[in-house]
């Protein structure tokens, strides 16, 4: 059975696909997964995903804290991490809320397998997931013009909620689900409204993509939101005593796909491909935030989510 440390700032785990996460702590664990980068990055077939899951189930340490997965191109690893936690700890149905801090809903249709922008729909189907809150969205992915691309099943089930800044998913009203999307004038207003909802969560898994942050704070490979570090810190502190797990992505890295399909999808999604010098100039702010969030996680502590 997986044991969560007394707090999730201890024993960080790096799933190292892209060598983008610098050393974080003396007690860190780093799993080398570079051989899987081409298959898994950005999106993957379910057969490749199943192979990675089998490998990770055997390789994951019994005890670890916050998990770092590198570029936001690997945010779908959060699905594995949440499922792994549920299996190892035999989590009861509806015992945990998933809170995703992200500039994108990550609930988009992807018919070719699993994608870094589609994993939330899969996570919402896990029996342990009581509610899924995606907070900090400023992406046009939830506008009317992209409504058809959003997976509707989690809204029909009633367990997915969008929290956005300056973007209205008003089309959900046509499904009678208008209350599952809330738009705010500022990140401060969003957080103020979200904290009472978070206080009702029995247990929380927190997944953070640094593209939720303003580019004035740091830079990522994707279009970015308006959060500041203090907003992430407030959410972490509000989870004090009931964090079952946490992960962080949004590091900066560049990768040249060997296959044409991913090259095309990456271009269509408007993904940035900065040069090496630019990437290096972005890394100090990235690492500074990593270490700061680990410090906040140490203060917040962890908990044992309810098991069946």
Short mmCIF file of C-alpha atoms in Angstrom, two decimals:
data_model
loop_
_atom_site.label_atom_id
_atom_site.label_comp_id
_atom_site.label_asym_id
_atom_site.label_seq_id
_atom_site.Cartn_x
_atom_site.Cartn_y
_atom_site.Cartn_z
CA UNK A 1 0.00 0.00 0.00
CA UNK A 2 1.30 3.44 -0.93
CA UNK A 3 2.25 5.57 2.05
CA UNK A 4 1.96 9.32 1.75
CA UNK A 5 4.65 11.23 3.68
CA UNK A 6 3.62 13.36 6.61
CA UNK A 7 3.65 16.18 4.11
CA UNK A 8 3.87 16.28 0.33
CA UNK A 9 6.87 18.60 0.34
CA UNK A 10 9.05 15.67 1.37
CA UNK A 11 10.42 12.94 -0.93
CA UNK A 12 9.52 14.58 -4.28
CA UNK A 13 9.24 12.16 -7.19
CA UNK A 14 10.35 13.15 -10.70
CA UNK A 15 8.98 11.20 -13.66
CA UNK A 16 11.81 12.25 -15.94
CA UNK A 17 10.77 12.11 -19.58
CA UNK A 18 12.37 15.32 -20.82
CA UNK A 19 15.19 16.25 -18.40
CA UNK A 20 13.42 19.54 -17.64
CA UNK A 21 13.21 19.24 -13.84
CA UNK A 22 16.44 20.22 -12.04
CA UNK A 23 17.39 18.54 -8.75
CA UNK A 24 14.83 19.45 -6.10
CA UNK A 25 15.88 17.82 -2.83
CA UNK A 26 18.34 15.41 -1.30
CA UNK A 27 15.55 12.90 -0.67
CA UNK A 28 14.05 13.02 -4.18
CA UNK A 29 13.42 9.96 -6.35
CA UNK A 30 13.94 10.26 -10.10
CA UNK A 31 12.66 7.67 -12.57
CA UNK A 32 14.33 7.85 -15.98
CA UNK A 33 11.65 7.63 -18.69
CA UNK A 34 13.41 9.26 -21.64
CA UNK A 35 12.84 6.16 -23.78
CA UNK A 36 9.09 6.80 -23.54
CA UNK A 37 9.14 10.45 -24.53
CA UNK A 38 8.29 10.00 -28.22
CA UNK A 39 5.39 7.66 -27.44
CA UNK A 40 3.85 9.50 -24.50
CA UNK A 41 4.57 13.20 -24.94
CA UNK A 42 1.59 15.36 -25.93
CA UNK A 43 -0.64 12.35 -26.64
CA UNK A 44 -0.46 8.59 -27.02
CA UNK A 45 -2.32 5.53 -28.16
CA UNK A 46 -4.00 3.55 -25.39
CA UNK A 47 -1.69 0.60 -26.08
CA UNK A 48 1.36 2.74 -25.32
CA UNK A 49 -0.39 4.16 -22.26
CA UNK A 50 -1.10 0.66 -20.95
CA UNK A 51 2.56 -0.27 -21.38
CA UNK A 52 3.69 2.78 -19.44
CA UNK A 53 1.17 2.11 -16.69
CA UNK A 54 2.49 -1.43 -16.29
CA UNK A 55 6.05 -0.13 -16.00
CA UNK A 56 5.18 2.62 -13.54
CA UNK A 57 3.08 0.38 -11.31
CA UNK A 58 6.23 -1.63 -10.69
CA UNK A 59 8.67 1.28 -10.52
CA UNK A 60 6.79 3.73 -8.30
CA UNK A 61 8.31 4.05 -4.81
CA UNK A 62 6.14 2.98 -1.90
CA UNK A 63 6.45 6.43 -0.39
CA UNK A 64 6.72 9.74 -2.20
CA UNK A 65 5.56 13.33 -2.03
CA UNK A 66 4.63 15.72 -4.83
CA UNK A 67 5.26 14.29 -8.31
CA UNK A 68 6.94 16.40 -11.00
CA UNK A 69 6.23 15.31 -14.56
CA UNK A 70 8.11 17.93 -16.59
CA UNK A 71 6.52 19.76 -19.51
CA UNK A 72 2.78 20.36 -19.60
CA UNK A 73 2.90 17.96 -22.56
CA UNK A 74 2.86 15.25 -19.88
CA UNK A 75 -0.09 16.49 -17.85
CA UNK A 76 -1.99 13.32 -18.72
CA UNK A 77 0.38 11.53 -16.30
CA UNK A 78 -1.89 12.93 -13.60
CA UNK A 79 -4.48 10.36 -14.67
CA UNK A 80 -2.06 7.55 -13.90
CA UNK A 81 -1.01 9.12 -10.59
CA UNK A 82 -4.58 9.52 -9.40
CA UNK A 83 -5.50 6.01 -10.48
CA UNK A 84 -2.35 4.60 -8.88
CA UNK A 85 -3.22 6.33 -5.61
CA UNK A 86 -6.76 4.98 -5.75
CA UNK A 87 -5.58 1.42 -6.39
CA UNK A 88 -2.79 1.37 -3.83
CA UNK A 89 -4.91 2.92 -1.10
CA UNK A 90 -8.21 1.26 -2.01
CA UNK A 91 -10.01 4.59 -2.05
CA UNK A 92 -13.73 4.46 -1.47
CA UNK A 93 -16.15 5.74 -4.10
CA UNK A 94 -16.69 9.51 -4.05
CA UNK A 95 -14.02 9.94 -1.38
CA UNK A 96 -11.79 12.51 -3.09
CA UNK A 97 -12.00 15.76 -5.05
CA UNK A 98 -9.59 16.44 -7.90
CA UNK A 99 -8.52 20.09 -8.14
CA UNK A 100 -6.74 20.98 -11.38
CA UNK A 101 -5.02 24.37 -11.64
CA UNK A 102 -4.70 24.91 -15.39
CA UNK A 103 -5.16 27.52 -18.08
CA UNK A 104 -6.94 24.87 -20.16
CA UNK A 105 -9.89 22.60 -19.31
CA UNK A 106 -7.99 19.42 -20.30
CA UNK A 107 -11.43 17.96 -21.01
CA UNK A 108 -11.26 17.98 -24.80
CA UNK A 109 -12.21 15.20 -27.18
CA UNK A 110 -9.27 13.14 -28.45
CA UNK A 111 -10.26 10.07 -30.51
CA UNK A 112 -6.74 8.68 -30.91
CA UNK A 113 -6.07 7.64 -27.31
CA UNK A 114 -5.07 9.89 -24.43
CA UNK A 115 -3.89 13.49 -24.70
CA UNK A 116 -2.50 16.07 -22.29
CA UNK A 117 -5.66 18.04 -23.05
CA UNK A 118 -8.13 15.15 -22.66
CA UNK A 119 -7.19 13.42 -19.40
CA UNK A 120 -9.67 15.20 -17.13
CA UNK A 121 -12.61 13.45 -18.79
CA UNK A 122 -11.00 10.10 -17.95
CA UNK A 123 -10.18 11.17 -14.38
CA UNK A 124 -13.78 12.23 -13.79
CA UNK A 125 -14.84 8.61 -14.47
CA UNK A 126 -12.69 7.16 -11.68
CA UNK A 127 -14.93 5.83 -8.89
CA UNK A 128 -12.99 7.71 -6.21
CA UNK A 129 -13.58 11.09 -7.91
CA UNK A 130 -16.43 12.87 -6.17
CA UNK A 131 -15.92 16.18 -7.97
CA UNK A 132 -13.38 17.58 -10.43
CA UNK A 133 -12.70 21.32 -10.37
CA UNK A 134 -10.58 22.88 -13.12
CA UNK A 135 -9.63 26.34 -11.89
CA UNK A 136 -7.89 29.26 -13.61
CA UNK A 137 -9.07 28.71 -17.20
CA UNK A 138 -8.56 31.63 -19.58
CA UNK A 139 -8.20 29.52 -22.74
CA UNK A 140 -10.73 29.90 -25.59
CA UNK A 141 -11.19 26.11 -25.36
CA UNK A 142 -14.40 26.72 -23.38
CA UNK A 143 -15.85 29.40 -25.71
CA UNK A 144 -18.89 28.76 -27.92
CA UNK A 145 -16.67 28.19 -30.96
CA UNK A 146 -14.97 25.25 -29.20
CA UNK A 147 -17.97 23.95 -27.25
CA UNK A 148 -18.28 20.85 -29.43
CA UNK A 149 -14.70 19.86 -28.60
CA UNK A 150 -15.41 19.58 -24.87
CA UNK A 151 -16.35 16.18 -23.44
CA UNK A 152 -19.91 16.43 -22.18
CA UNK A 153 -20.21 13.20 -20.20
CA UNK A 154 -18.61 14.58 -16.98
CA UNK A 155 -21.09 17.48 -17.02
CA UNK A 156 -24.01 15.13 -17.57
CA UNK A 157 -22.80 13.08 -14.59
CA UNK A 158 -22.58 16.33 -12.66
CA UNK A 159 -19.06 16.00 -11.28
CA UNK A 160 -17.00 18.38 -13.46
CA UNK A 161 -16.81 22.13 -12.83
CA UNK A 162 -15.05 24.87 -14.82
CA UNK A 163 -13.74 27.95 -12.97
CA UNK A 164 -12.60 30.57 -15.45
CA UNK A 165 -11.39 34.16 -15.66
CA UNK A 166 -12.86 36.17 -18.53
CA UNK A 167 -14.16 33.10 -20.41
CA UNK A 168 -17.78 31.98 -20.24
CA UNK A 169 -18.81 28.41 -20.99
CA UNK A 170 -22.39 29.63 -21.34
CA UNK A 171 -23.21 26.78 -23.73
CA UNK A 172 -23.48 24.51 -20.70
CA UNK A 173 -26.77 26.23 -19.97
CA UNK A 174 -28.26 24.44 -22.97
CA UNK A 175 -27.58 21.17 -21.15
CA UNK A 176 -29.08 22.46 -17.94
CA UNK A 177 -25.56 22.51 -16.48
CA UNK A 178 -24.91 26.24 -16.37
CA UNK A 179 -24.11 26.03 -12.66
CA UNK A 180 -21.10 23.85 -13.44
CA UNK A 181 -19.20 26.73 -15.06
CA UNK A 182 -18.39 29.92 -13.18
CA UNK A 183 -16.61 32.89 -14.70
CA UNK A 184 -14.90 35.68 -12.75
CA UNK A 185 -13.46 39.08 -13.46
CA UNK A 186 -10.15 38.28 -11.73
CA UNK A 187 -8.12 35.46 -10.24
CA UNK A 188 -8.65 36.97 -6.78
CA UNK A 189 -12.42 36.77 -7.18
CA UNK A 190 -12.18 33.18 -8.42
CA UNK A 191 -10.10 32.05 -5.45
CA UNK A 192 -12.37 33.85 -2.99
CA UNK A 193 -15.39 31.98 -4.37
CA UNK A 194 -13.57 28.65 -4.63
CA UNK A 195 -12.24 28.44 -1.08
CA UNK A 196 -15.64 27.71 0.57
CA UNK A 197 -16.20 24.93 -2.00
CA UNK A 198 -12.75 23.53 -1.29
CA UNK A 199 -13.47 23.58 2.43
CA UNK A 200 -16.25 21.03 1.84
CA UNK A 201 -13.92 18.54 0.12
CA UNK A 202 -13.39 15.36 2.14
CA UNK A 203 -9.93 14.81 0.64
CA UNK A 204 -8.06 16.45 -2.24
CA UNK A 205 -5.75 15.45 -5.04
CA UNK A 206 -4.10 18.61 -6.41
CA UNK A 207 -2.75 18.76 -9.96
CA UNK A 208 -1.00 21.98 -11.00
CA UNK A 209 0.09 23.07 -14.48
CA UNK A 210 2.23 26.19 -14.40
CA UNK A 211 0.57 27.47 -17.58
CA UNK A 212 -2.18 28.69 -15.24
CA UNK A 213 0.27 31.42 -14.24
CA UNK A 214 0.72 34.78 -15.90
CA UNK A 215 3.67 34.96 -18.33
CA UNK A 216 4.82 37.92 -16.23
CA UNK A 217 5.62 35.36 -13.50
CA UNK A 218 7.29 32.66 -15.60
CA UNK A 219 7.12 31.20 -19.09
CA UNK A 220 5.91 27.81 -20.30
CA UNK A 221 5.55 26.08 -23.66
CA UNK A 222 1.81 26.94 -23.83
CA UNK A 223 -0.49 29.95 -23.78
CA UNK A 224 -0.88 31.08 -20.19
CA UNK A 225 -3.40 32.34 -17.68
CA UNK A 226 -3.53 35.09 -15.07
CA UNK A 227 -2.81 33.34 -11.75
CA UNK A 228 0.09 34.45 -9.59
CA UNK A 229 2.06 32.14 -7.28
CA UNK A 230 0.07 33.43 -4.30
CA UNK A 231 -3.08 31.93 -5.79
CA UNK A 232 -1.50 28.47 -5.96
CA UNK A 233 -0.13 28.94 -2.45
CA UNK A 234 -3.58 29.87 -1.16
CA UNK A 235 -5.11 26.74 -2.68
CA UNK A 236 -2.39 24.52 -1.21
CA UNK A 237 -2.80 26.04 2.24
CA UNK A 238 -6.57 25.62 2.03
CA UNK A 239 -5.97 21.88 1.51
CA UNK A 240 -3.97 21.67 4.74
CA UNK A 241 -4.52 18.36 6.47
CA UNK A 242 -6.42 16.72 3.62
CA UNK A 243 -4.02 16.46 0.70
CA UNK A 244 -4.00 12.89 -0.56
CA UNK A 245 -1.58 13.63 -3.38
CA UNK A 246 -0.20 16.35 -5.63
CA UNK A 247 1.62 16.76 -8.92
CA UNK A 248 3.16 19.65 -10.83
CA UNK A 249 3.93 20.12 -14.52
CA UNK A 250 4.60 23.05 -16.84
CA UNK A 251 8.39 22.95 -17.03
CA UNK A 252 9.96 24.23 -20.24
CA UNK A 253 11.46 21.83 -22.76
CA UNK A 254 11.62 21.46 -26.51
CA UNK A 255 11.25 18.24 -28.43
CA UNK A 256 11.33 17.36 -32.14
CA UNK A 257 8.83 14.57 -32.82
CA UNK A 258 9.98 11.92 -35.27
CA UNK A 259 6.42 11.27 -36.42
CA UNK A 260 4.47 13.67 -38.64
CA UNK A 261 1.21 13.24 -36.72
CA UNK A 262 2.41 14.77 -33.46
CA UNK A 263 4.29 17.47 -35.33
CA UNK A 264 1.03 18.44 -37.01
CA UNK A 265 -1.06 18.34 -33.83
CA UNK A 266 1.50 20.41 -31.97
CA UNK A 267 1.40 23.10 -34.66
CA UNK A 268 -2.41 23.09 -34.74
CA UNK A 269 -2.51 23.55 -30.98
CA UNK A 270 -0.22 26.56 -31.26
CA UNK A 271 2.48 25.09 -29.05
CA UNK A 272 5.56 27.25 -28.57
CA UNK A 273 8.98 25.88 -29.58
CA UNK A 274 11.53 28.32 -28.11
CA UNK A 275 15.21 28.04 -28.93
CA UNK A 276 17.73 26.65 -26.46
CA UNK A 277 18.94 30.04 -25.22
CA UNK A 278 15.39 31.19 -24.54
CA UNK A 279 14.60 27.99 -22.67
CA UNK A 280 17.62 28.44 -20.44
CA UNK A 281 16.60 32.01 -19.64
CA UNK A 282 13.19 30.74 -18.50
CA UNK A 283 14.49 27.99 -16.20
CA UNK A 284 15.49 30.00 -13.07
CA UNK A 285 11.96 31.31 -12.51
CA UNK A 286 10.63 27.79 -13.04
CA UNK A 287 12.95 26.25 -10.46
CA UNK A 288 12.32 29.05 -7.98
CA UNK A 289 8.60 28.28 -8.09
CA UNK A 290 9.21 24.52 -7.77
CA UNK A 291 11.15 25.03 -4.56
CA UNK A 292 8.65 27.55 -3.23
CA UNK A 293 5.70 25.21 -3.79
CA UNK A 294 7.55 22.35 -2.11
CA UNK A 295 8.01 24.62 0.89
CA UNK A 296 4.29 25.44 0.96
CA UNK A 297 3.43 21.75 0.61
CA UNK A 298 5.67 21.01 3.62
CA UNK A 299 3.69 23.53 5.62
CA UNK A 300 0.33 22.21 4.40
CA UNK A 301 0.96 18.57 5.32
CA UNK A 302 -0.84 15.54 3.98
CA UNK A 303 -3.59 13.16 4.98
CA UNK A 304 -4.85 9.64 4.44
CA UNK A 305 -7.80 9.67 2.05
CA UNK A 306 -10.65 7.43 3.06
CA UNK A 307 -10.40 3.85 1.93
CA UNK A 308 -13.14 1.34 1.41
#
